[in-house]
Each structure stands twice: as C-alpha cells, then as structure tokens.
Amino acid sequence: MTGPSDSNGPFDKLVGDARAEFDRADSKPLREAWLGLDLPAIRIDLVKRLLDAGIEEAEIETRHLLTHILAPASLAEALADPALVSWQRVAHLADLAWERLKRKPLSQVLGSQPFWTLDLIVTGDVLTPRADTETLVDTVLNARKDGALDVLDLGTGSGAILLALLSERPDWRGVGVDLSSAALAVARRNAEACQLAGRARFLEGRWADGLADQSFDIIVSNPPYIVSDVMTGLDPEVRDFEPALALDGGADGLEAYRAILADLPRILRPGGLFACEIGYDQGASVCDLAAGAGLAGVRVVADLAGQDRVVIGYNS
Ligand code: GLN
C-alpha cells in the first residue's frame, strides 16, 4: 500500500489505494474522525468517546488499546516519534475502539487477558478470566503444596484455573471439562500457548457425567452462579458478550453447585480437596450444600476486596 502519509502522519492526505483501504471498514466514522489528528489528540478523543459510552476505566483502556496497536513500539516511543504512528496503525486502533465502544469486553477486543502469571486467549465463547478467580487458585495452592496430584476443573471455560494451577505445580496433571466444545477449543489453544498441553486434557461433558471411572485429588470449579432474574441487569459487556452458559446459575443461582456436589463423593479421592468460586452472598448456602454432600472442614475464603469468594472442603 502506498500513499504520501504511509508512515509519517497526520493522515489527511491519503490518496488512491491507501484512501480506499482506509475507507473500507465498519469503523469508517472513527477512522475519518481521526484523519489528520496526531497521537496525543487521538488519545484524548478516544478517552472521551469511551467515557461517553459509559466505560469508566477509559484512560487505562485507551492505554491498553494504544499499546496493543503500537507494538512492538511502546506508547512513549510513539509519542516521541510520530513516524511510528502509521495510518495502518490508526486504522487498526479505530477498528478495535469501534468494537469496544459497542461494549464488547476489552479482553475480547484484544483477544487476550492476563490471569495469574499467564496471558490467556479469550473469545466470546468463554468467560473472561477475572482477578477475583485468582483467589481460588491461591486457595488451592496454599492447601496443596506437595505431591503429584490429579486435578479436575469442572466448567473450565478458557482453562484459566486449571492452567494457572498446573503452571505452579510441575508434578500435577489435570482434566478440564466443559459443556461447550467452542470453549474447549479455546482451552486447548491456551494449554498449548502456555506449554502445558502435555499435562492438561480437555473433555466435553456436563460436569462429572462423563468421568464415571476416574477420580481426582483436587476438584475445582468456577460454575455459573448468577441468579437468572439478575442476568438482564448485568453490565452490557457481560450480558451481551459473555456466554450465559458460564454465568446463569438458575432460579436461585445454586443449581450448578447442587449438580457438581452430587457427584463429588464418587470422583473426589479420600482426603481430596474441593474448592469452588462463589458469589459474594452465597457463602452460607454453598457451605450448607457442601456439608450436605458429605464434605468436611468446609469454610469460606474471602477475596482481596474482603468479599466471600471461595468455598473449600475435603472428602473425609
Ligand atoms: N463473577 C462473575 C460475574 O459477576 C460471575 C462468574 C460466574 O458466574 N461464575 O460476572
């Protein structure tokens, strides 16, 4: 592609093929608005547009988007040297920002999300791994330090929890189960990218239904736990772009816990550890369900914000 402003913006003189290429996108209005602006001006405009769209973390998100499209150059380098800000990069930024302004989660726009020490592939087929869920990883790692253990992650989604655990414990192996084959495809890609595929298997199935003859030392889960009636009130990022299968916990938000706990005595080895994520107000209910399923030493663990976030128990 050639044009007089290929690599030394501003971009108001695009002609011929370059102009046609620039115009050929859903994000054309945004591309057009930024034609002729330098990077600091584009940055200010993007922050304003994100705020207007109801996105609170507009400045940090703008920084993430800029960092993404400028790579391998850094934002500081690009601010110091306008030649690094090609019109192709501005067009790319407009494409990503266009999606984000429709409230697609930033993780899905960028295609990845940091979790624990990993950088995980994220699509609309999986729940975006959340910082809260690191409490579950931390709880399991604190409870189990030694041994070559078998881990099961029920409703594995992106594979986040299983892969974070395996990344910290070279002797552990694991199985991730999900009802969604599309989610499992993402989990497998993540296992490969994290170089953990040799110790992680992924199986399609409903909770432990397909695991009749297997048992595990550790069973973890971040199941759907949002009360169905609350789903419509969620942020647009979650409600409109994340899979309801990973979020909707049924009429009282507890259906998945009941289904999972019913199978635990069969698949959790004696002395084995069960740990699951919960909603901030579900500690008492999930503890009752876990104790009712025969688990011992059941207790709640709070997250870094002090909210109840994890329930653990042991097969006695
Ligand atoms: N914590 C998630 C949310 O509020 C819910 C995750 C889940 O249902 N497992 O979006």
CSV table of C-alpha atoms and ligand atoms in Angstrom, one decimal:
chain,number,residue,atom,x,y,z
A,1,MET,CA,0.0,0.0,0.0
A,2,THR,CA,1.4,3.4,-0.9
A,3,GLY,CA,0.3,6.9,-0.1
A,4,PRO,CA,2.0,10.1,0.8
A,5,SER,CA,1.3,9.6,4.5
A,6,ASP,CA,2.1,6.0,4.9
A,7,SER,CA,4.4,6.3,7.9
A,8,ASN,CA,4.5,9.9,8.9
A,9,GLY,CA,1.0,11.1,9.8
A,10,PRO,CA,-1.1,13.1,10.0
A,11,PHE,CA,-3.3,11.2,7.7
A,12,ASP,CA,-5.4,13.8,5.9
A,13,LYS,CA,-3.6,13.3,2.6
A,14,LEU,CA,-4.4,9.7,2.0
A,15,VAL,CA,-4.9,9.1,-1.7
A,16,GLY,CA,-5.6,6.2,-4.1
A,17,ASP,CA,-5.4,2.7,-2.8
A,18,ALA,CA,-4.5,3.9,0.7
A,19,ARG,CA,-7.6,6.0,0.9
A,20,ALA,CA,-9.8,3.2,-0.4
A,21,GLU,CA,-8.3,0.8,2.1
A,22,PHE,CA,-8.8,3.3,4.9
A,23,ASP,CA,-12.4,3.8,4.0
A,24,ARG,CA,-13.2,0.1,3.8
A,25,ALA,CA,-14.3,-0.7,7.4
A,26,ASP,CA,-17.3,-0.6,9.8
A,27,SER,CA,-15.2,1.8,11.8
A,28,LYS,CA,-15.0,4.3,9.0
A,29,PRO,CA,-16.7,7.1,11.1
A,30,LEU,CA,-14.0,6.7,13.7
A,31,ARG,CA,-11.2,6.4,11.1
A,32,GLU,CA,-12.5,9.6,9.5
A,33,ALA,CA,-12.7,11.4,12.8
A,34,TRP,CA,-9.0,10.7,13.4
A,35,LEU,CA,-7.7,11.5,10.0
A,36,GLY,CA,-5.3,14.4,10.4
A,37,LEU,CA,-5.0,14.1,14.2
A,38,ASP,CA,-1.7,13.3,15.9
A,39,LEU,CA,-1.4,10.6,18.6
A,40,PRO,CA,-2.0,12.8,21.6
A,41,ALA,CA,-5.2,14.2,20.0
A,42,ILE,CA,-6.4,10.7,19.1
A,43,ARG,CA,-5.7,9.6,22.6
A,44,ILE,CA,-7.7,12.4,24.2
A,45,ASP,CA,-10.6,11.8,21.7
A,46,LEU,CA,-10.7,8.1,22.4
A,47,VAL,CA,-10.8,8.6,26.2
A,48,LYS,CA,-13.7,11.0,25.7
A,49,ARG,CA,-15.6,8.5,23.4
A,50,LEU,CA,-15.1,5.7,25.9
A,51,LEU,CA,-16.4,7.8,28.8
A,52,ASP,CA,-19.4,8.9,26.7
A,53,ALA,CA,-20.1,5.2,26.0
A,54,GLY,CA,-20.3,4.6,29.8
A,55,ILE,CA,-16.9,2.9,30.1
A,56,GLU,CA,-15.4,4.1,33.4
A,57,GLU,CA,-11.8,3.0,33.1
A,58,ALA,CA,-11.5,5.0,29.9
A,59,GLU,CA,-7.9,6.2,30.4
A,60,ILE,CA,-6.4,2.8,31.3
A,61,GLU,CA,-8.4,1.1,28.5
A,62,THR,CA,-7.1,3.7,26.0
A,63,ARG,CA,-3.6,3.0,27.1
A,64,HIS,CA,-4.2,-0.8,26.6
A,65,LEU,CA,-5.6,-0.2,23.1
A,66,LEU,CA,-2.7,2.1,22.1
A,67,THR,CA,-0.1,-0.3,23.5
A,68,HIS,CA,-1.7,-3.1,21.5
A,69,ILE,CA,-1.7,-1.4,18.1
A,70,LEU,CA,1.7,0.2,18.5
A,71,ALA,CA,3.6,-2.9,19.5
A,72,PRO,CA,6.4,-3.6,19.2
A,73,ALA,CA,6.9,0.2,19.7
A,74,SER,CA,5.9,1.5,23.1
A,75,LEU,CA,3.5,4.3,23.7
A,76,ALA,CA,6.3,6.5,24.9
A,77,GLU,CA,8.3,5.9,21.8
A,78,ALA,CA,5.3,6.6,19.6
A,79,LEU,CA,4.5,9.8,21.4
A,80,ALA,CA,8.1,10.9,20.8
A,81,ASP,CA,8.3,9.9,17.2
A,82,PRO,CA,5.2,10.5,15.0
A,83,ALA,CA,6.8,8.4,12.2
A,84,LEU,CA,5.9,5.3,14.3
A,85,VAL,CA,2.2,6.1,14.0
A,86,SER,CA,1.3,4.9,10.5
A,87,TRP,CA,-2.2,5.3,9.1
A,88,GLN,CA,-2.5,1.5,9.2
A,89,ARG,CA,-2.0,1.6,13.0
A,90,VAL,CA,-4.6,4.3,13.4
A,91,ALA,CA,-7.0,2.3,11.2
A,92,HIS,CA,-6.4,-0.7,13.4
A,93,LEU,CA,-7.0,1.3,16.5
A,94,ALA,CA,-10.2,2.6,15.1
A,95,ASP,CA,-11.3,-1.0,14.4
A,96,LEU,CA,-10.7,-2.1,17.9
A,97,ALA,CA,-12.1,1.0,19.5
A,98,TRP,CA,-15.2,0.7,17.4
A,99,GLU,CA,-15.9,-2.8,18.9
A,100,ARG,CA,-15.1,-1.6,22.4
A,101,LEU,CA,-17.5,1.4,22.0
A,102,LYS,CA,-20.2,-1.2,21.4
A,103,ARG,CA,-19.3,-2.5,24.9
A,104,LYS,CA,-17.6,-5.7,23.7
A,105,PRO,CA,-15.3,-6.6,26.6
A,106,LEU,CA,-11.7,-5.3,26.2
A,107,SER,CA,-10.5,-8.9,26.6
A,108,GLN,CA,-12.5,-10.0,23.6
A,109,VAL,CA,-11.4,-6.9,21.6
A,110,LEU,CA,-7.7,-7.5,22.3
A,111,GLY,CA,-8.2,-11.3,22.2
A,112,SER,CA,-6.4,-12.0,25.4
A,113,GLN,CA,-6.5,-11.4,29.2
A,114,PRO,CA,-3.8,-11.7,31.9
A,115,PHE,CA,-4.7,-14.2,34.6
A,116,TRP,CA,-2.3,-15.2,37.4
A,117,THR,CA,1.1,-15.2,35.6
A,118,LEU,CA,-0.4,-16.3,32.2
A,119,ASP,CA,-1.7,-14.4,29.2
A,120,LEU,CA,-4.8,-16.3,28.1
A,121,ILE,CA,-6.6,-16.3,24.8
A,122,VAL,CA,-10.2,-15.0,25.2
A,123,THR,CA,-13.1,-15.2,22.8
A,124,GLY,CA,-16.8,-14.7,23.1
A,125,ASP,CA,-17.1,-18.5,23.7
A,126,VAL,CA,-15.5,-18.2,27.2
A,127,LEU,CA,-16.0,-16.2,30.4
A,128,THR,CA,-13.2,-13.7,30.6
A,129,PRO,CA,-10.9,-14.8,33.5
A,130,ARG,CA,-11.4,-12.4,36.4
A,131,ALA,CA,-9.0,-11.2,39.0
A,132,ASP,CA,-11.4,-12.5,41.7
A,133,THR,CA,-10.9,-16.0,40.5
A,134,GLU,CA,-7.2,-15.8,41.4
A,135,THR,CA,-8.4,-16.2,45.0
A,136,LEU,CA,-9.5,-19.8,44.0
A,137,VAL,CA,-6.1,-20.5,42.5
A,138,ASP,CA,-4.3,-19.1,45.5
A,139,THR,CA,-6.5,-21.1,48.0
A,140,VAL,CA,-5.7,-24.4,46.3
A,141,LEU,CA,-2.0,-23.7,46.0
A,142,ASN,CA,-1.9,-22.8,49.7
A,143,ALA,CA,-3.8,-26.0,50.6
A,144,ARG,CA,-1.8,-28.4,48.5
A,145,LYS,CA,2.0,-27.9,48.2
A,146,ASP,CA,3.4,-31.4,47.6
A,147,GLY,CA,2.9,-34.5,45.5
A,148,ALA,CA,1.9,-35.5,42.0
A,149,LEU,CA,-1.8,-34.7,42.1
A,150,ASP,CA,-4.6,-35.1,39.7
A,151,VAL,CA,-6.8,-32.0,39.2
A,152,LEU,CA,-10.3,-31.7,37.7
A,153,ASP,CA,-11.7,-28.3,36.6
A,154,LEU,CA,-15.4,-28.5,36.1
A,155,GLY,CA,-16.7,-25.9,33.6
A,156,THR,CA,-13.1,-25.0,32.6
A,157,GLY,CA,-14.0,-22.3,30.0
A,158,SER,CA,-10.7,-20.8,28.9
A,159,GLY,CA,-8.9,-23.3,31.0
A,160,ALA,CA,-7.8,-20.4,33.3
A,161,ILE,CA,-8.0,-22.1,36.7
A,162,LEU,CA,-6.6,-25.5,35.6
A,163,LEU,CA,-3.7,-23.9,33.7
A,164,ALA,CA,-2.8,-21.5,36.5
A,165,LEU,CA,-2.6,-24.4,38.9
A,166,LEU,CA,-0.5,-26.6,36.5
A,167,SER,CA,1.8,-23.7,35.8
A,168,GLU,CA,2.7,-23.6,39.5
A,169,ARG,CA,3.0,-27.3,40.2
A,170,PRO,CA,5.1,-29.2,37.6
A,171,ASP,CA,4.1,-32.6,39.0
A,172,TRP,CA,0.3,-32.0,38.7
A,173,ARG,CA,-1.8,-33.2,35.8
A,174,GLY,CA,-5.3,-32.1,35.0
A,175,VAL,CA,-8.6,-32.6,33.2
A,176,GLY,CA,-10.8,-29.7,32.2
A,177,VAL,CA,-14.5,-30.4,31.4
A,178,ASP,CA,-16.9,-28.1,29.7
A,179,LEU,CA,-20.3,-28.4,28.1
A,180,SER,CA,-19.2,-26.1,25.3
A,181,SER,CA,-17.0,-27.5,22.6
A,182,ALA,CA,-16.2,-23.9,21.5
A,183,ALA,CA,-14.9,-23.1,25.0
A,184,LEU,CA,-12.8,-26.3,25.0
A,185,ALA,CA,-11.2,-25.3,21.7
A,186,VAL,CA,-10.1,-22.0,23.4
A,187,ALA,CA,-8.8,-24.0,26.5
A,188,ARG,CA,-6.8,-26.3,24.3
A,189,ARG,CA,-5.2,-23.3,22.5
A,190,ASN,CA,-4.4,-21.8,25.9
A,191,ALA,CA,-2.8,-25.1,27.1
A,192,GLU,CA,-0.6,-25.2,24.0
A,193,ALA,CA,0.3,-21.5,24.3
A,194,CYS,CA,1.2,-22.0,28.0
A,195,GLN,CA,3.2,-25.1,27.1
A,196,LEU,CA,1.0,-27.1,29.5
A,197,ALA,CA,-0.8,-29.3,26.9
A,198,GLY,CA,1.3,-32.3,27.9
A,199,ARG,CA,-0.3,-32.3,31.4
A,200,ALA,CA,-3.8,-31.0,30.6
A,201,ARG,CA,-6.6,-32.9,28.9
A,202,PHE,CA,-10.0,-31.4,27.9
A,203,LEU,CA,-13.2,-33.3,27.7
A,204,GLU,CA,-16.7,-32.2,26.6
A,205,GLY,CA,-19.4,-33.1,29.1
A,206,ARG,CA,-21.9,-31.9,31.7
A,207,TRP,CA,-20.0,-31.6,35.0
A,208,ALA,CA,-18.7,-35.0,36.0
A,209,ASP,CA,-21.2,-37.1,34.0
A,210,GLY,CA,-18.5,-38.4,31.6
A,211,LEU,CA,-16.0,-39.3,34.3
A,212,ALA,CA,-17.5,-42.5,35.6
A,213,ASP,CA,-14.3,-44.4,36.2
A,214,GLN,CA,-11.9,-41.5,37.2
A,215,SER,CA,-11.1,-39.9,40.5
A,216,PHE,CA,-9.1,-36.8,41.5
A,217,ASP,CA,-7.1,-35.3,44.4
A,218,ILE,CA,-8.4,-31.8,43.7
A,219,ILE,CA,-11.6,-30.7,42.1
A,220,VAL,CA,-12.1,-27.0,41.3
A,221,SER,CA,-14.9,-25.1,39.7
A,222,ASN,CA,-16.0,-21.6,38.9
A,223,PRO,CA,-19.5,-22.5,37.9
A,224,PRO,CA,-22.3,-20.2,36.7
A,225,TYR,CA,-23.7,-18.7,39.9
A,226,ILE,CA,-25.7,-15.6,38.9
A,227,VAL,CA,-29.4,-15.7,39.7
A,228,SER,CA,-31.3,-15.9,36.4
A,229,ASP,CA,-33.5,-12.9,37.2
A,230,VAL,CA,-30.4,-10.8,37.7
A,231,MET,CA,-28.9,-11.6,34.3
A,232,THR,CA,-30.7,-8.8,32.4
A,233,GLY,CA,-29.3,-6.2,34.9
A,234,LEU,CA,-25.6,-7.1,34.3
A,235,ASP,CA,-23.2,-4.8,32.6
A,236,PRO,CA,-23.6,-4.9,28.8
A,237,GLU,CA,-20.1,-6.4,28.5
A,238,VAL,CA,-21.2,-9.4,30.5
A,239,ARG,CA,-24.8,-9.6,29.4
A,240,ASP,CA,-24.4,-9.2,25.7
A,241,PHE,CA,-21.0,-10.6,25.0
A,242,GLU,CA,-20.1,-13.4,27.6
A,243,PRO,CA,-21.7,-16.8,27.4
A,244,ALA,CA,-24.8,-17.1,29.5
A,245,LEU,CA,-23.9,-20.8,30.0
A,246,ALA,CA,-21.0,-19.7,32.1
A,247,LEU,CA,-23.0,-17.2,34.2
A,248,ASP,CA,-26.6,-18.2,34.7
A,249,GLY,CA,-26.9,-20.3,37.9
A,250,GLY,CA,-30.6,-20.8,37.6
A,251,ALA,CA,-33.5,-19.6,39.7
A,252,ASP,CA,-31.5,-19.3,43.0
A,253,GLY,CA,-28.0,-19.2,41.5
A,254,LEU,CA,-27.1,-22.5,43.1
A,255,GLU,CA,-28.1,-25.1,40.5
A,256,ALA,CA,-24.6,-25.8,39.3
A,257,TYR,CA,-23.3,-26.3,42.9
A,258,ARG,CA,-26.1,-28.9,43.5
A,259,ALA,CA,-25.2,-30.8,40.3
A,260,ILE,CA,-21.5,-30.7,41.0
A,261,LEU,CA,-21.7,-31.6,44.7
A,262,ALA,CA,-23.9,-34.6,43.9
A,263,ASP,CA,-21.1,-36.3,42.1
A,264,LEU,CA,-18.2,-35.4,44.4
A,265,PRO,CA,-18.3,-38.5,46.7
A,266,ARG,CA,-17.8,-40.6,43.6
A,267,ILE,CA,-14.9,-38.7,41.9
A,268,LEU,CA,-13.1,-37.0,44.8
A,269,ARG,CA,-10.5,-39.2,46.4
A,270,PRO,CA,-10.4,-39.7,50.2
A,271,GLY,CA,-8.8,-36.7,51.7
A,272,GLY,CA,-9.2,-34.9,48.4
A,273,LEU,CA,-9.8,-31.1,48.2
A,274,PHE,CA,-12.9,-29.4,46.6
A,275,ALA,CA,-12.7,-25.7,46.0
A,276,CYS,CA,-15.2,-23.5,44.1
A,277,GLU,CA,-15.8,-19.9,43.4
A,278,ILE,CA,-19.0,-18.4,44.8
A,279,GLY,CA,-20.9,-15.1,44.6
A,280,TYR,CA,-20.3,-12.6,47.4
A,281,ASP,CA,-23.6,-13.6,49.1
A,282,GLN,CA,-23.5,-17.3,48.6
A,283,GLY,CA,-21.1,-18.4,51.4
A,284,ALA,CA,-23.6,-19.8,53.8
A,285,SER,CA,-25.7,-21.5,51.1
A,286,VAL,CA,-22.8,-23.2,49.3
A,287,CYS,CA,-21.2,-24.2,52.7
A,288,ASP,CA,-24.5,-25.9,53.6
A,289,LEU,CA,-24.7,-27.7,50.2
A,290,ALA,CA,-21.0,-28.8,50.6
A,291,ALA,CA,-21.5,-30.1,54.1
A,292,GLY,CA,-24.8,-31.8,53.0
A,293,ALA,CA,-22.8,-33.6,50.3
A,294,GLY,CA,-20.6,-35.1,53.0
A,295,LEU,CA,-17.5,-32.7,52.8
A,296,ALA,CA,-15.6,-32.0,56.0
A,297,GLY,CA,-13.7,-28.9,57.0
A,298,VAL,CA,-16.0,-26.7,54.9
A,299,ARG,CA,-15.2,-23.0,55.0
A,300,VAL,CA,-15.3,-19.7,53.1
A,301,VAL,CA,-12.3,-17.8,51.9
A,302,ALA,CA,-12.6,-14.0,51.1
A,303,ASP,CA,-11.1,-12.3,48.1
A,304,LEU,CA,-8.7,-9.3,48.2
A,305,ALA,CA,-11.7,-7.0,48.5
A,306,GLY,CA,-12.9,-8.8,51.6
A,307,GLN,CA,-15.9,-10.4,49.9
A,308,ASP,CA,-16.7,-14.1,50.3
A,309,ARG,CA,-15.3,-15.7,47.1
A,310,VAL,CA,-14.3,-19.3,47.6
A,311,VAL,CA,-15.7,-22.4,49.4
A,312,ILE,CA,-13.4,-25.2,50.2
A,313,GLY,CA,-13.9,-28.6,51.8
A,314,TYR,CA,-12.4,-32.1,52.0
A,315,ASN,CA,-13.6,-35.6,51.3
A,316,SER,CA,-13.3,-37.3,54.6
B,1,GLN,N1,-18.1,-13.2,38.8
B,1,GLN,C1,-18.7,-13.3,37.6
B,1,GLN,C2,-19.5,-12.0,37.2
B,1,GLN,O1,-20.0,-11.4,38.1
B,1,GLN,C3,-19.7,-14.5,37.5
B,1,GLN,C4,-18.9,-15.7,37.3
B,1,GLN,C5,-19.8,-16.9,37.4
B,1,GLN,O2,-21.0,-17.0,37.3
B,1,GLN,N2,-19.1,-18.0,37.6
B,1,GLN,O3,-19.6,-11.6,36.1
